[in-house]
PDB file of C-alpha atoms in Angstrom:
ATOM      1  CA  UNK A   1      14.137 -18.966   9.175  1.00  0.00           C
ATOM      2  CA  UNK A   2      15.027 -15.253   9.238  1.00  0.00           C
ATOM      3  CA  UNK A   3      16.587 -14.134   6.172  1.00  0.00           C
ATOM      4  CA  UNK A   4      18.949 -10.721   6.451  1.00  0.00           C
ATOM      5  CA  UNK A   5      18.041  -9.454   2.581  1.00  0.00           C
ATOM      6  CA  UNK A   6      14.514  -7.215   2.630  1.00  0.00           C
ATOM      7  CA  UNK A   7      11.456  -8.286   0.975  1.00  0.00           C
ATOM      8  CA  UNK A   8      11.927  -5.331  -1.468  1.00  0.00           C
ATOM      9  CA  UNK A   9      15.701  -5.751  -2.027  1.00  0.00           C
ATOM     10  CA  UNK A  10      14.626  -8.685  -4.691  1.00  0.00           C
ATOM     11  CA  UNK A  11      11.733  -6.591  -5.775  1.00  0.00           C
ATOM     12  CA  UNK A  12      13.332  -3.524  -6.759  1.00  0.00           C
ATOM     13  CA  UNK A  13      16.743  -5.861  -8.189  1.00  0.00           C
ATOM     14  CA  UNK A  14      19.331  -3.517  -9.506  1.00  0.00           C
ATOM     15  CA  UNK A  15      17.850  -0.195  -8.104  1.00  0.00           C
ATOM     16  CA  UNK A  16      18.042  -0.843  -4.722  1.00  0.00           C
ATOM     17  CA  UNK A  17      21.474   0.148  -3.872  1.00  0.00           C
ATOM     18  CA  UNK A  18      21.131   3.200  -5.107  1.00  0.00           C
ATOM     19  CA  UNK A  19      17.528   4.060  -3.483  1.00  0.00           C
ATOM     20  CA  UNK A  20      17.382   6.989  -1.099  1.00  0.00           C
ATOM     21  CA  UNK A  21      17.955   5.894   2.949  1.00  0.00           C
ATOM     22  CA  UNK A  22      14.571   6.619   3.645  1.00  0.00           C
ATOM     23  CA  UNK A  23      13.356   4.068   1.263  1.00  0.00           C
ATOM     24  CA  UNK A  24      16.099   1.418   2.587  1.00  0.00           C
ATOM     25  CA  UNK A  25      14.354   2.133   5.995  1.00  0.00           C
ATOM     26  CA  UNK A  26      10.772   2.256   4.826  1.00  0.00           C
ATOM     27  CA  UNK A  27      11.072  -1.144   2.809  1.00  0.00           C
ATOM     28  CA  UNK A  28      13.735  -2.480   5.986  1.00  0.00           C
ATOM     29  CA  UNK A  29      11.322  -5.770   6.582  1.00  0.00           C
ATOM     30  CA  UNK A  30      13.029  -9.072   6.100  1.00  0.00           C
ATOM     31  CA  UNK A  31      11.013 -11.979   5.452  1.00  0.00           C
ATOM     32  CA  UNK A  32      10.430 -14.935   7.740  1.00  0.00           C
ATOM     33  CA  UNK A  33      10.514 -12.604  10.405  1.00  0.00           C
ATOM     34  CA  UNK A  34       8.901 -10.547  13.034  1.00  0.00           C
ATOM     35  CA  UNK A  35       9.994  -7.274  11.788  1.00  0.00           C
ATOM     36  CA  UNK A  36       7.702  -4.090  12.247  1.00  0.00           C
ATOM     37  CA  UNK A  37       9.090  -0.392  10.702  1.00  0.00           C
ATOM     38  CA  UNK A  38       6.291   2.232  12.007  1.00  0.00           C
ATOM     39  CA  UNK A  39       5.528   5.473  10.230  1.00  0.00           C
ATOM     40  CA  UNK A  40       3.428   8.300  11.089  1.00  0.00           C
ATOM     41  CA  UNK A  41       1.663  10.586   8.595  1.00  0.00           C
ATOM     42  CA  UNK A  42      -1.175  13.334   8.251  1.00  0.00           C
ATOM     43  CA  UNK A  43      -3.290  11.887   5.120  1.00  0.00           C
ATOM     44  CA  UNK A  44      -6.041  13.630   2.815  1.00  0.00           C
ATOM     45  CA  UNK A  45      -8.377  11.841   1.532  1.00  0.00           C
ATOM     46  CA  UNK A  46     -10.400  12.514  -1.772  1.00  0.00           C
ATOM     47  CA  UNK A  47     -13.509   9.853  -3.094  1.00  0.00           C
ATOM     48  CA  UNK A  48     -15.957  10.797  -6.382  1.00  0.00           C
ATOM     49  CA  UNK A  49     -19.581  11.781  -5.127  1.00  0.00           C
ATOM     50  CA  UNK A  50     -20.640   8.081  -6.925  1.00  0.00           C
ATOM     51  CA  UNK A  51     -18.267   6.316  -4.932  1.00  0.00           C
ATOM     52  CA  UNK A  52     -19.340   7.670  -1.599  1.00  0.00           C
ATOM     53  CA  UNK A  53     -22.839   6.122  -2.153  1.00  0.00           C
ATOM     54  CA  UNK A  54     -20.635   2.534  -2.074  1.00  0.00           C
ATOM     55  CA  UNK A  55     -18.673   3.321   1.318  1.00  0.00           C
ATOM     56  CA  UNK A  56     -20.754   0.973   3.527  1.00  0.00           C
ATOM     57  CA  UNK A  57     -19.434  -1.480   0.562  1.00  0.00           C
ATOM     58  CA  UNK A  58     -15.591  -0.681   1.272  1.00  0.00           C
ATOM     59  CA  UNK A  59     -16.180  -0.665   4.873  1.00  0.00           C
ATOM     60  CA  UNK A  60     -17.467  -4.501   4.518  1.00  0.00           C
ATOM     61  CA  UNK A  61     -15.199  -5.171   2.376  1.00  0.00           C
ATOM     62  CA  UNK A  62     -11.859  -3.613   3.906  1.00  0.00           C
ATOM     63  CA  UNK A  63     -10.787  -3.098   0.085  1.00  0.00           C
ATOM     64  CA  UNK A  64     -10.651   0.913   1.058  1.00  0.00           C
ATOM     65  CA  UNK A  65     -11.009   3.463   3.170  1.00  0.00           C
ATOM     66  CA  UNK A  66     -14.484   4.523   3.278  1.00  0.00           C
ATOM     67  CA  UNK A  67     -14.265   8.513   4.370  1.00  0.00           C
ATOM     68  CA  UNK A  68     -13.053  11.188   2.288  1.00  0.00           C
ATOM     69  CA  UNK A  69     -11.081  13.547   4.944  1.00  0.00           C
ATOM     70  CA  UNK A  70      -8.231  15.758   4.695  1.00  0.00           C
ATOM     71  CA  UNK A  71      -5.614  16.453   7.285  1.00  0.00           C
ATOM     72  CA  UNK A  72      -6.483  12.801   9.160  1.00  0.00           C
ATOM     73  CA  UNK A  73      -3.674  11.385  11.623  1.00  0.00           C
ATOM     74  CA  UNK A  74      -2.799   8.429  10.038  1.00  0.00           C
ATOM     75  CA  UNK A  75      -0.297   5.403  11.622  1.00  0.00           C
ATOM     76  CA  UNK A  76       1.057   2.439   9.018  1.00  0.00           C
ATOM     77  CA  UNK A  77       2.909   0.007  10.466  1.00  0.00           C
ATOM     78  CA  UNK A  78       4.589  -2.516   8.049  1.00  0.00           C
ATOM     79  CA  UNK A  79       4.974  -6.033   9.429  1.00  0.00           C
ATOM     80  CA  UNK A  80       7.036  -9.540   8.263  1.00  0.00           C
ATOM     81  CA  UNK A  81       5.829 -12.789   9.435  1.00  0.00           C
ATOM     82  CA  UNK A  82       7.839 -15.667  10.532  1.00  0.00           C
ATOM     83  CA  UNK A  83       5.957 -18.123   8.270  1.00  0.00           C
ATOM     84  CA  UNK A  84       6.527 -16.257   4.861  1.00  0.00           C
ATOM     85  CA  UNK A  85       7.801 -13.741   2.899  1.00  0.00           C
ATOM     86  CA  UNK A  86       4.444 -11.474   2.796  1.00  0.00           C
ATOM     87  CA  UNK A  87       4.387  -8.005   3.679  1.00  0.00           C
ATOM     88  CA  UNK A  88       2.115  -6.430   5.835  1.00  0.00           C
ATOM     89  CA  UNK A  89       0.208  -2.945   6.230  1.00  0.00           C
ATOM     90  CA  UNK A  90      -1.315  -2.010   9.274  1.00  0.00           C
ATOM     91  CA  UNK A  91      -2.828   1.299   8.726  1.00  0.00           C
ATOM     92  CA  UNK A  92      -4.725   3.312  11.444  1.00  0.00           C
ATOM     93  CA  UNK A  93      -7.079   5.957  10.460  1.00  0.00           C
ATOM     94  CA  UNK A  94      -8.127   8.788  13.265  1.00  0.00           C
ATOM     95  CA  UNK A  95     -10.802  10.938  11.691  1.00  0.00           C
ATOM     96  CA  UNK A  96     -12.699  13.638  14.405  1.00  0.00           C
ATOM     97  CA  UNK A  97     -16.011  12.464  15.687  1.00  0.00           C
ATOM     98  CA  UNK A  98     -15.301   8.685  14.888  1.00  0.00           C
ATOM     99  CA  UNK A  99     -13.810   5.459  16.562  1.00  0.00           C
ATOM    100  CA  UNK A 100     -10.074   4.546  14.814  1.00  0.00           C
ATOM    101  CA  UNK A 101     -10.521   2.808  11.522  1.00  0.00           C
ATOM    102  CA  UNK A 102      -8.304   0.010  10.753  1.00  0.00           C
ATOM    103  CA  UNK A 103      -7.411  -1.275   7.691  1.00  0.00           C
ATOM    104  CA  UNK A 104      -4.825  -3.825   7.012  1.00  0.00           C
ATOM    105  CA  UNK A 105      -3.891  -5.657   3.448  1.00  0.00           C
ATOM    106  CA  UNK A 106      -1.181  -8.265   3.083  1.00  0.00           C
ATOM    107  CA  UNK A 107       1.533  -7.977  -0.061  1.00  0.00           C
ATOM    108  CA  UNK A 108       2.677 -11.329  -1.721  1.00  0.00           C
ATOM    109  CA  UNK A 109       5.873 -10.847  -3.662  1.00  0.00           C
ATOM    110  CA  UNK A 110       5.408 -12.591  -7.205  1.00  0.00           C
ATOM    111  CA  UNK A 111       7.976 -12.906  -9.953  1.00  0.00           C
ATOM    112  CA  UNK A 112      10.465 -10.288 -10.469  1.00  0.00           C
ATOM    113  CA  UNK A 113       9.359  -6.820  -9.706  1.00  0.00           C
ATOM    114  CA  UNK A 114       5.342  -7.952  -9.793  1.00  0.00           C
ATOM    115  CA  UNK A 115       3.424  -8.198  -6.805  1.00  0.00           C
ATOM    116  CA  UNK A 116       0.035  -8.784  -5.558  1.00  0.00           C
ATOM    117  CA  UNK A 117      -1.205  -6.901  -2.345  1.00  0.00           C
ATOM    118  CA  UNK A 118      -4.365  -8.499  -1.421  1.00  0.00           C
ATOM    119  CA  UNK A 119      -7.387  -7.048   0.943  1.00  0.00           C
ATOM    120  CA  UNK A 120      -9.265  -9.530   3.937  1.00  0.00           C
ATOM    121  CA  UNK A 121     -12.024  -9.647   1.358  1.00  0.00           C
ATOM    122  CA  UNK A 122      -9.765 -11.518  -1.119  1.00  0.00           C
ATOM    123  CA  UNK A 123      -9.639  -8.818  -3.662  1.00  0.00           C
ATOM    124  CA  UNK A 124      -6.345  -8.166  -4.395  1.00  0.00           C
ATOM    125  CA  UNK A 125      -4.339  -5.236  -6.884  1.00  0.00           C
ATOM    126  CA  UNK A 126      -1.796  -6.611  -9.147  1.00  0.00           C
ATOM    127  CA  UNK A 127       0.875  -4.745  -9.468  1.00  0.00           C
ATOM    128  CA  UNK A 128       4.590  -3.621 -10.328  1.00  0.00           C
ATOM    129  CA  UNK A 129       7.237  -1.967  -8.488  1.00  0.00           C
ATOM    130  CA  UNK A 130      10.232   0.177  -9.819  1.00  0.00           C
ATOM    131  CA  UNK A 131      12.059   2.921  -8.928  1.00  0.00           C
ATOM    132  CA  UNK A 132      12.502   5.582 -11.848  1.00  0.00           C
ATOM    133  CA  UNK A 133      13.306   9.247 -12.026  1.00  0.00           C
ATOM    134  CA  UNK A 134      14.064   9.712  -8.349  1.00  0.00           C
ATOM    135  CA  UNK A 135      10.238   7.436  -7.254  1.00  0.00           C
ATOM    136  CA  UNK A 136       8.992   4.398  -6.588  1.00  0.00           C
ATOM    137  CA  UNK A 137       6.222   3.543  -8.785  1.00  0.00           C
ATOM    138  CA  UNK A 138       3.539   1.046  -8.726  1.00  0.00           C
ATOM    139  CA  UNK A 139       1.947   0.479 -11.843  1.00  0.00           C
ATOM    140  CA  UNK A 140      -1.347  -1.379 -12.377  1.00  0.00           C
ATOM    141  CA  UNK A 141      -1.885  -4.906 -14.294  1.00  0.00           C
ATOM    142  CA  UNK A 142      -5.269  -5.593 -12.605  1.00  0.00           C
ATOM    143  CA  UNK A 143      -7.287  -7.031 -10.183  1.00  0.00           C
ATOM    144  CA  UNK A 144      -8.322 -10.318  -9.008  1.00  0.00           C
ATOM    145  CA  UNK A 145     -10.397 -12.072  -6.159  1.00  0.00           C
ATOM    146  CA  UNK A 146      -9.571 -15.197  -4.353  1.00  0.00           C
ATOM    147  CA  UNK A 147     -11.802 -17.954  -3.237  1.00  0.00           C
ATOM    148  CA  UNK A 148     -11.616 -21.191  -2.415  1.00  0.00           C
ATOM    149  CA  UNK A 149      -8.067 -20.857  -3.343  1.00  0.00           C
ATOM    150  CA  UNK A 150      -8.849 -19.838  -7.118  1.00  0.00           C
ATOM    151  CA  UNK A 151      -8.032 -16.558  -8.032  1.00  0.00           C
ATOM    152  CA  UNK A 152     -10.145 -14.917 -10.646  1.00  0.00           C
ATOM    153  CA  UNK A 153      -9.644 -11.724 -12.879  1.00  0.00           C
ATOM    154  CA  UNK A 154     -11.851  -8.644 -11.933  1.00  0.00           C
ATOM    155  CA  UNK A 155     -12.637  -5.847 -14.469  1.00  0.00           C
ATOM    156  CA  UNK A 156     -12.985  -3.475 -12.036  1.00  0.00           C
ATOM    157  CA  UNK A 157     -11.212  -1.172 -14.776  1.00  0.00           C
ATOM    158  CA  UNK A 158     -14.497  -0.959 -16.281  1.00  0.00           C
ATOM    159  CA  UNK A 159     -16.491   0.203 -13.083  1.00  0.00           C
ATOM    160  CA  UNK A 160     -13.690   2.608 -11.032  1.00  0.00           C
ATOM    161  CA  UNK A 161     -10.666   2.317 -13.206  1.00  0.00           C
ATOM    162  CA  UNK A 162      -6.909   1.766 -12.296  1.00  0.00           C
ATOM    163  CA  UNK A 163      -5.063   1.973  -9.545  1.00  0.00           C
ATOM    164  CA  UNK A 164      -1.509   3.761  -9.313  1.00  0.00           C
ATOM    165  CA  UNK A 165       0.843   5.299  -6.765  1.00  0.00           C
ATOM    166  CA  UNK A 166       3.858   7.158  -6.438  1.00  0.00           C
ATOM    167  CA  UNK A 167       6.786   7.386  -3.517  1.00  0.00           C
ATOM    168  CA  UNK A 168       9.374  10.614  -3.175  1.00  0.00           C
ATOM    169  CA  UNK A 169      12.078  11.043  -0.439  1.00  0.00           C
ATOM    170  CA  UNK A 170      12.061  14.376   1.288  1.00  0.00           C
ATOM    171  CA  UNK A 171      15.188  13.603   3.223  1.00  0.00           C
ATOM    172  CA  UNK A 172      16.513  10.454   5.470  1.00  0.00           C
ATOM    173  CA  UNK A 173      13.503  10.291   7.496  1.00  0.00           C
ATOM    174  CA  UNK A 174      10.456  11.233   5.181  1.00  0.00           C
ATOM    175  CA  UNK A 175       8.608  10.835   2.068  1.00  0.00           C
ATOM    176  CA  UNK A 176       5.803  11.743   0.293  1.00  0.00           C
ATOM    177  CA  UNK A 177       2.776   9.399  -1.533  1.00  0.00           C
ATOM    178  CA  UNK A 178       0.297   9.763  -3.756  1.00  0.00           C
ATOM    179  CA  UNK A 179      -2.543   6.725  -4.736  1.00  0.00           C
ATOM    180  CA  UNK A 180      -4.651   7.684  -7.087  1.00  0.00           C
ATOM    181  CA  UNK A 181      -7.593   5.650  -8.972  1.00  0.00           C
ATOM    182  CA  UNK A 182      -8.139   7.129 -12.001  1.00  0.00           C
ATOM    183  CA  UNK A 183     -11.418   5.897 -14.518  1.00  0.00           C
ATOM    184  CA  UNK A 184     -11.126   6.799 -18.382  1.00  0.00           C
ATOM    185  CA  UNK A 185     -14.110   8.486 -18.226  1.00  0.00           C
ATOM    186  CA  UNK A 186     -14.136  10.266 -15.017  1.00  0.00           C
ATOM    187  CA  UNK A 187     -10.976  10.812 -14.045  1.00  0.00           C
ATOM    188  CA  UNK A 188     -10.103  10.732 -10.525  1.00  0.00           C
ATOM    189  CA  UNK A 189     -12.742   8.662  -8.538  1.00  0.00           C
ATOM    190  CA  UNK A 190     -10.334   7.961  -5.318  1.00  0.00           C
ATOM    191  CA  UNK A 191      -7.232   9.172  -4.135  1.00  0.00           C
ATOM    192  CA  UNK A 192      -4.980   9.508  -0.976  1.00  0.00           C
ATOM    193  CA  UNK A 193      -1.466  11.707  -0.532  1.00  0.00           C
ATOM    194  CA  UNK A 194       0.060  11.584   2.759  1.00  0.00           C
ATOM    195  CA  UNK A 195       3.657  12.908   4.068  1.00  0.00           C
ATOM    196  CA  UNK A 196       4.758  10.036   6.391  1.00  0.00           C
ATOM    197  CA  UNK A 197       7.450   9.880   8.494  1.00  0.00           C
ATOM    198  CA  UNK A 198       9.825   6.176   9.684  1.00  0.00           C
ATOM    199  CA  UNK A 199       9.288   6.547  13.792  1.00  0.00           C
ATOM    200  CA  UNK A 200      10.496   3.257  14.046  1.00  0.00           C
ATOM    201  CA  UNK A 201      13.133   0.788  12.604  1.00  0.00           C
ATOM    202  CA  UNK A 202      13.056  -3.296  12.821  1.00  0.00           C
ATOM    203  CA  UNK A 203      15.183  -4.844  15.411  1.00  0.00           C
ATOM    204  CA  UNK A 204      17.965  -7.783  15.122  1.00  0.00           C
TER     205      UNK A 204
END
């Protein structure tokens, strides 16, 4: 049954009322629905030299995206299903001289502000959301991968390091993002920023 409270309103608790619009329109999706909010963005793309040797592994895998591009016309659609309360993304990558690339990963809200947002693979990102200092923040507590319904901690730390992002409004409409994966040794070994815009709200 449709539920009127977004998936995020529980996630982000006491900060949500006083979130910018755009993130109230970006995070709109109500569970147990078939609500879509479509956003349009021009995304650059940055991957380590090492990690470009694995892209035919994250193309397999659909864990990321597997070109290092800037300027690439990107849509993300964010979807609800009517069976549950996870949260979609439905990215669409146009880079020159190639078919679109699709990549989609599903969110499962956990306890409190933790969530897990898990790839087709079964790898999935554990994470936390809050929203501090005027940005929504995901912060890293690990990785796992699920089979046969088991999930099992993955120290990918060790091999590419964690994963964090970052969310600012610009005004009603837009906002800004940064994902960066960031190794202890190497620093930066995979990154995206993108400026995205909502096109496109749910409807009752």
């Amino acid at each position: 049954m449709k539920q009127n409270t977004p998936i995020f309103a529980s996630i982000f608790g006491e900060s949500w009322p006083t979130m910018p619009l755009v993130f109230h329109k970006h995070y709109a999706n109500r569970p147990f629905s078939n609500d879509v909010t479509k956003t349009i963005g021009i995304m650059d793309i940055e991957m380590a030299w090492f990690l470009k040797i694995l892209a035919p592994l994250f193309a397999f895998t659909q864990t990321l995206v597997p070109f290092a591009e800037q300027a690439i016309r990107c849509n993300v659609n964010f979807e609800s299903e009517t069976t549950s309360n996870a949260f979609w993304f439905n990215r669409q990558f146009y880079f020159p001289n190639r078919k679109p690339y699709m990549f989609r990963s599903k969110l499962i809200p956990q306890n409190g502000n933790k969530v897990i947002e898990y790839t087709k693979s079964g790898i999935g990102w554990i994470a936390t959301y809050e929203f501090t200092d005027g940005l929504v923040k995901l912060n890293h507590l690990g990785y796992i991968f699920t089979i046969f319904g088991q999930e099992l901690s993955l120290p990918l730390e060790l091999i590419f390091g964690k994963s964090t992002a970052w969310e600012e409004a610009i005004d009603e409409n837009r906002f800004r993002m940064k994902m960066e994966i960031r190794h202890p040794i190497f620093g930066m070994v995979y990154g995206y920023s993108c400026e995205f815009t909502v096109v496109e709200l749910p409807v009752d």
